[in-house]
């Protein structure tokens, strides 16, 4: 299991691409000990978390993540079909301020790495389809999301993320194994470096 505090310990592999940005402060809706806002749509209840960036060496990544569900439009998917290239999984919901802040960074990297076969999936932990789709339209997000009110997406990442870590982003390697995570809002340069590191492994 990835510990929420391992970024200050030996599990971090400081690559050249990430060393300059790993110390950036990030603002999250919650962390391992924080609570999410109690009411959907409310700005109350957000607590700045002790956000961390973690990378795992190839030999320490464990088993592939398994997740099969439906996009917000009802189309079925299975991330096992995406193996062969990195995958970025992002936990979010529409009323989360840091989720709105990080949305352009996610879209920018989705566009940057599309030609490399990198897949992106949003895991919406709270909303119904209309709210999720309105969020995507507002921020021009063209990568798909799933609705996770039943918790299967969060459960799939339970060995990687604390249960209330929203927003968070997990980067899977080409074998579907967790290679990196950001607990809290991710910025564009950080996510770019994390994905590039995984791409460079196969190169």
CSV table of C-alpha atoms in Angstrom, one decimal:
chain,number,residue,atom,x,y,z
A,1,UNK,CA,0.0,0.0,0.0
A,2,UNK,CA,1.1,3.5,-0.7
A,3,UNK,CA,1.3,5.5,2.5
A,4,UNK,CA,-0.1,9.1,2.4
A,5,UNK,CA,3.1,10.3,3.9
A,6,UNK,CA,5.7,8.4,1.9
A,7,UNK,CA,6.8,11.4,-0.2
A,8,UNK,CA,9.2,12.4,2.5
A,9,UNK,CA,10.7,8.9,2.7
A,10,UNK,CA,12.6,6.5,0.5
A,11,UNK,CA,9.8,5.4,-1.8
A,12,UNK,CA,10.1,8.7,-3.7
A,13,UNK,CA,12.2,8.3,-6.8
A,14,UNK,CA,13.2,11.9,-7.7
A,15,UNK,CA,13.5,12.0,-11.4
A,16,UNK,CA,15.1,14.9,-13.2
A,17,UNK,CA,11.7,16.0,-14.6
A,18,UNK,CA,10.1,16.1,-11.2
A,19,UNK,CA,12.8,17.2,-8.8
A,20,UNK,CA,12.2,20.9,-9.5
A,21,UNK,CA,8.5,20.8,-8.8
A,22,UNK,CA,7.9,18.1,-6.2
A,23,UNK,CA,8.0,20.6,-3.3
A,24,UNK,CA,5.2,22.7,-4.7
A,25,UNK,CA,2.4,23.2,-2.2
A,26,UNK,CA,-1.0,21.9,-3.4
A,27,UNK,CA,-4.5,22.7,-2.0
A,28,UNK,CA,-6.9,19.8,-1.6
A,29,UNK,CA,-10.5,19.2,-0.5
A,30,UNK,CA,-9.3,16.6,1.9
A,31,UNK,CA,-6.5,14.3,2.9
A,32,UNK,CA,-6.2,11.1,5.0
A,33,UNK,CA,-7.7,12.8,8.1
A,34,UNK,CA,-9.9,15.4,6.5
A,35,UNK,CA,-13.7,15.4,5.9
A,36,UNK,CA,-15.3,16.3,2.6
A,37,UNK,CA,-17.9,19.1,2.5
A,38,UNK,CA,-21.1,17.9,4.2
A,39,UNK,CA,-23.4,19.4,1.7
A,40,UNK,CA,-23.1,19.1,-2.1
A,41,UNK,CA,-22.7,22.5,-3.7
A,42,UNK,CA,-21.4,24.1,-0.4
A,43,UNK,CA,-18.0,25.7,-0.1
A,44,UNK,CA,-18.0,24.9,3.6
A,45,UNK,CA,-16.0,22.0,5.0
A,46,UNK,CA,-13.0,22.2,2.7
A,47,UNK,CA,-9.7,21.7,4.6
A,48,UNK,CA,-6.3,22.2,3.2
A,49,UNK,CA,-4.6,18.8,3.3
A,50,UNK,CA,-1.0,17.9,3.7
A,51,UNK,CA,-0.7,17.0,0.1
A,52,UNK,CA,2.0,14.7,-1.2
A,53,UNK,CA,3.4,13.5,-4.5
A,54,UNK,CA,4.5,9.9,-4.5
A,55,UNK,CA,6.3,7.8,-7.1
A,56,UNK,CA,7.0,4.1,-6.9
A,57,UNK,CA,9.9,2.2,-8.5
A,58,UNK,CA,8.9,-0.4,-11.1
A,59,UNK,CA,9.6,-3.3,-8.7
A,60,UNK,CA,7.4,-1.8,-5.9
A,61,UNK,CA,4.1,-1.3,-7.8
A,62,UNK,CA,2.1,-4.4,-6.9
A,63,UNK,CA,-0.9,-5.6,-8.8
A,64,UNK,CA,-2.7,-3.8,-11.7
A,65,UNK,CA,-5.8,-1.8,-10.8
A,66,UNK,CA,-9.0,-3.4,-11.9
A,67,UNK,CA,-12.0,-1.2,-12.7
A,68,UNK,CA,-14.9,-1.8,-15.1
A,69,UNK,CA,-17.9,0.5,-15.1
A,70,UNK,CA,-19.7,3.0,-17.4
A,71,UNK,CA,-18.9,6.5,-18.6
A,72,UNK,CA,-21.4,9.3,-17.8
A,73,UNK,CA,-23.0,8.6,-21.2
A,74,UNK,CA,-23.7,5.0,-20.3
A,75,UNK,CA,-20.9,3.5,-22.4
A,76,UNK,CA,-19.2,0.6,-20.8
A,77,UNK,CA,-15.4,0.4,-20.3
A,78,UNK,CA,-12.8,-1.8,-18.6
A,79,UNK,CA,-9.4,-0.2,-17.9
A,80,UNK,CA,-7.8,-3.6,-18.4
A,81,UNK,CA,-8.3,-3.0,-22.1
A,82,UNK,CA,-6.1,0.1,-21.8
A,83,UNK,CA,-3.0,-1.6,-20.8
A,84,UNK,CA,0.1,-0.9,-23.0
A,85,UNK,CA,0.1,2.8,-22.2
A,86,UNK,CA,-0.1,4.9,-19.0
A,87,UNK,CA,-3.5,5.8,-17.6
A,88,UNK,CA,-4.3,8.9,-15.4
A,89,UNK,CA,-7.2,8.4,-13.0
A,90,UNK,CA,-8.6,11.6,-11.3
A,91,UNK,CA,-11.1,11.6,-8.4
A,92,UNK,CA,-13.3,14.7,-8.3
A,93,UNK,CA,-16.8,16.2,-7.9
A,94,UNK,CA,-18.3,19.4,-9.2
A,95,UNK,CA,-18.6,21.4,-5.9
A,96,UNK,CA,-14.9,20.8,-5.0
A,97,UNK,CA,-13.0,24.1,-5.5
A,98,UNK,CA,-9.6,22.5,-6.0
A,99,UNK,CA,-11.2,20.1,-8.6
A,100,UNK,CA,-12.2,23.2,-10.6
A,101,UNK,CA,-8.8,24.7,-10.2
A,102,UNK,CA,-7.0,21.6,-11.5
A,103,UNK,CA,-9.4,20.9,-14.4
A,104,UNK,CA,-7.4,22.9,-17.0
A,105,UNK,CA,-4.2,21.0,-16.0
A,106,UNK,CA,-5.9,17.7,-16.6
A,107,UNK,CA,-7.3,18.7,-20.0
A,108,UNK,CA,-3.9,20.2,-21.1
A,109,UNK,CA,-2.1,16.9,-20.3
A,110,UNK,CA,-4.9,14.8,-21.9
A,111,UNK,CA,-4.3,16.8,-25.1
A,112,UNK,CA,-0.5,16.7,-24.8
A,113,UNK,CA,-0.3,12.9,-24.4
A,114,UNK,CA,-3.2,11.7,-26.6
A,115,UNK,CA,-0.9,10.8,-29.4
A,116,UNK,CA,1.2,8.7,-27.0
A,117,UNK,CA,-1.9,6.6,-26.2
A,118,UNK,CA,-2.2,7.9,-22.6
A,119,UNK,CA,-5.8,7.4,-21.4
A,120,UNK,CA,-7.6,9.7,-18.8
A,121,UNK,CA,-10.6,8.8,-16.7
A,122,UNK,CA,-12.4,11.1,-14.2
A,123,UNK,CA,-14.0,9.3,-11.2
A,124,UNK,CA,-16.8,11.5,-10.0
A,125,UNK,CA,-17.4,10.5,-6.4
A,126,UNK,CA,-20.6,12.5,-5.7
A,127,UNK,CA,-22.6,13.9,-8.6
A,128,UNK,CA,-25.4,12.8,-10.9
A,129,UNK,CA,-24.7,12.8,-14.7
A,130,UNK,CA,-26.2,16.3,-15.3
A,131,UNK,CA,-23.8,17.9,-12.8
A,132,UNK,CA,-20.8,16.0,-14.0
A,133,UNK,CA,-21.5,16.8,-17.7
A,134,UNK,CA,-22.1,20.5,-16.8
A,135,UNK,CA,-18.7,20.6,-15.1
A,136,UNK,CA,-17.1,19.0,-18.2
A,137,UNK,CA,-18.7,21.5,-20.5
A,138,UNK,CA,-17.8,24.5,-18.3
A,139,UNK,CA,-14.1,23.6,-18.3
A,140,UNK,CA,-13.9,22.1,-21.8
A,141,UNK,CA,-13.0,18.6,-20.6
A,142,UNK,CA,-13.0,16.1,-23.4
A,143,UNK,CA,-11.7,13.0,-21.6
A,144,UNK,CA,-14.4,10.7,-20.1
A,145,UNK,CA,-15.6,10.4,-16.5
A,146,UNK,CA,-17.6,7.8,-14.6
A,147,UNK,CA,-20.1,8.3,-11.8
A,148,UNK,CA,-19.0,6.5,-8.6
A,149,UNK,CA,-21.8,6.9,-6.2
A,150,UNK,CA,-21.6,3.2,-5.5
A,151,UNK,CA,-17.9,3.5,-4.6
A,152,UNK,CA,-16.4,1.0,-7.0
A,153,UNK,CA,-13.8,3.4,-8.3
A,154,UNK,CA,-12.7,4.5,-4.9
A,155,UNK,CA,-12.6,0.9,-3.8
A,156,UNK,CA,-10.4,0.0,-6.7
A,157,UNK,CA,-7.9,2.6,-5.5
A,158,UNK,CA,-8.2,1.8,-1.8
A,159,UNK,CA,-4.7,0.4,-1.7
A,160,UNK,CA,-3.4,3.6,-3.3
A,161,UNK,CA,-5.4,6.5,-1.8
A,162,UNK,CA,-6.9,7.3,1.6
A,163,UNK,CA,-10.7,7.1,1.3
A,164,UNK,CA,-11.5,10.8,1.4
A,165,UNK,CA,-8.7,12.1,-0.8
A,166,UNK,CA,-10.5,14.3,-3.3
A,167,UNK,CA,-9.2,15.6,-5.5
A,168,UNK,CA,-6.4,13.0,-6.2
A,169,UNK,CA,-4.7,11.7,-9.3
A,170,UNK,CA,-3.2,8.3,-9.8
A,171,UNK,CA,-0.9,7.5,-12.8
A,172,UNK,CA,-0.9,3.8,-13.8
A,173,UNK,CA,2.0,2.3,-15.8
A,174,UNK,CA,1.6,0.4,-19.0
A,175,UNK,CA,0.8,-2.7,-17.0
A,176,UNK,CA,-2.0,-1.0,-15.1
A,177,UNK,CA,0.0,-0.7,-11.9
A,178,UNK,CA,0.1,2.4,-9.7
A,179,UNK,CA,3.3,4.3,-10.6
A,180,UNK,CA,2.6,7.7,-9.1
A,181,UNK,CA,-0.1,9.6,-7.2
A,182,UNK,CA,-0.9,13.2,-6.2
A,183,UNK,CA,-3.1,13.7,-3.2
A,184,UNK,CA,-4.7,17.1,-3.7
A,185,UNK,CA,-5.0,19.3,-6.7
A,186,UNK,CA,-2.4,18.5,-9.4
A,187,UNK,CA,-0.8,21.3,-11.4
A,188,UNK,CA,0.0,20.9,-15.1
A,189,UNK,CA,3.8,20.6,-14.8
A,190,UNK,CA,3.6,18.0,-12.1
A,191,UNK,CA,1.2,15.8,-14.0
A,192,UNK,CA,3.2,16.3,-17.2
A,193,UNK,CA,6.4,15.1,-15.4
A,194,UNK,CA,4.7,12.1,-13.8
A,195,UNK,CA,3.3,10.9,-17.1
A,196,UNK,CA,6.5,11.5,-18.9
A,197,UNK,CA,8.5,9.4,-16.4
A,198,UNK,CA,6.1,6.4,-17.0
A,199,UNK,CA,6.3,6.9,-20.8
A,200,UNK,CA,10.1,7.0,-20.6
A,201,UNK,CA,10.2,3.6,-18.9
A,202,UNK,CA,9.0,1.8,-22.0
A,203,UNK,CA,11.0,4.1,-24.3
